[in-house]
Amino acid sequence: MTIASGKGGVGKTTLTSNLGVALASYGEDVTLLDADVTTANLELTLGMEGQPVTLNNVLSGDADIKEAIYEGPGGVKVIPAGLSLSSFRKIKIDLLEEVVESLLSETDMLLIDAPAGLEEDALTAIDVADELILVTTPEIPSISDALKTRIVANRFGVDILGVVINRDRSDKTLLTPKEIEIILKTPIIAKIPEDPDISRSAAYSIPYVLKNIKSPTYNSIMQLAADIIGKNYIPVTTDKKGFISKLIEGITGKRENTVMNEE
């Protein structure tokens, strides 16, 4: 399954990592593959940068794919794209299909984090997919680029499971879910609320769903994972403040108390 978006910066990589961890929590054997060989980010959000063998090495013919598989947080397996420019210059992106085929027999679920846009590497990541989830935000530019990606996926014969609206919020200037479905001609399968703790968790390299377990965003991601594999999910009672926010407040509070005590 490929997670794709027409536009960069919509939260596709963060969704991929958290959806993978959510699926693994249901007992699925999940492998995350970062197919963004030019601007790899998946390994950064998971705190796994600097691995010795990566997808770039595999696509360069310098390593076997099994050498590039690592244990990630929350029970997922991770194949980082790598940040090495020397390997990037040698890669053959058309080898990705062979890599994907070999991985499918080794895991229950393979989630491919596709590059944004419609360059060769992005098109290849879409073409090798059997299914695709389209990620977008409710802004018009993001929807416009998502439409282009949907058209390409249709031409490749890829089954589009649906659209995930990320950073969903109440704003009259944004497109409504109904309008997005009409434009993209694709059903919406999840709405992920705007949540500052998502970007904070990525900055701390902690998957959101491992720490923020009493939030609407957690419920949305866990529900999406359950829907994909046909499981029943009972939403947890939500808390107004997420884990990262509480952590920051706790640190700030301790510092303030220390200053006051010193005074």
CSV table of N, CA and C in Angstrom, one decimal, residues 247-257:
chain,number,residue,atom,x,y,z
A,247,LEU,N,4.2,17.2,28.7
A,247,LEU,CA,5.6,17.1,28.9
A,247,LEU,C,6.3,18.4,29.0
A,248,ILE,N,6.0,19.3,28.0
A,248,ILE,CA,6.5,20.6,27.9
A,248,ILE,C,6.1,21.4,29.1
A,249,GLU,N,4.8,21.3,29.4
A,249,GLU,CA,4.3,22.1,30.6
A,249,GLU,C,5.0,21.6,31.9
A,250,GLY,N,5.2,20.3,32.0
A,250,GLY,CA,5.9,19.8,33.2
A,250,GLY,C,7.3,20.3,33.3
A,251,ILE,N,8.0,20.3,32.2
A,251,ILE,CA,9.4,20.8,32.2
A,251,ILE,C,9.4,22.3,32.5
A,252,THR,N,8.5,23.1,31.9
A,252,THR,CA,8.4,24.5,32.1
A,252,THR,C,8.0,24.8,33.6
A,253,GLY,N,7.1,24.0,34.1
A,253,GLY,CA,6.7,24.2,35.5
A,253,GLY,C,7.8,23.9,36.5
A,254,LYS,N,8.6,22.9,36.2
A,254,LYS,CA,9.7,22.6,37.1
A,254,LYS,C,10.7,23.7,37.1
A,255,ARG,N,11.0,24.3,35.9
A,255,ARG,CA,11.9,25.4,35.8
A,255,ARG,C,11.4,26.6,36.6
A,256,GLU,N,10.1,26.9,36.4
A,256,GLU,CA,9.6,28.0,37.1
A,256,GLU,C,9.7,27.9,38.6
A,257,ASN,N,9.4,26.6,39.1
A,257,ASN,CA,9.4,26.3,40.5
A,257,ASN,C,10.8,26.5,41.1
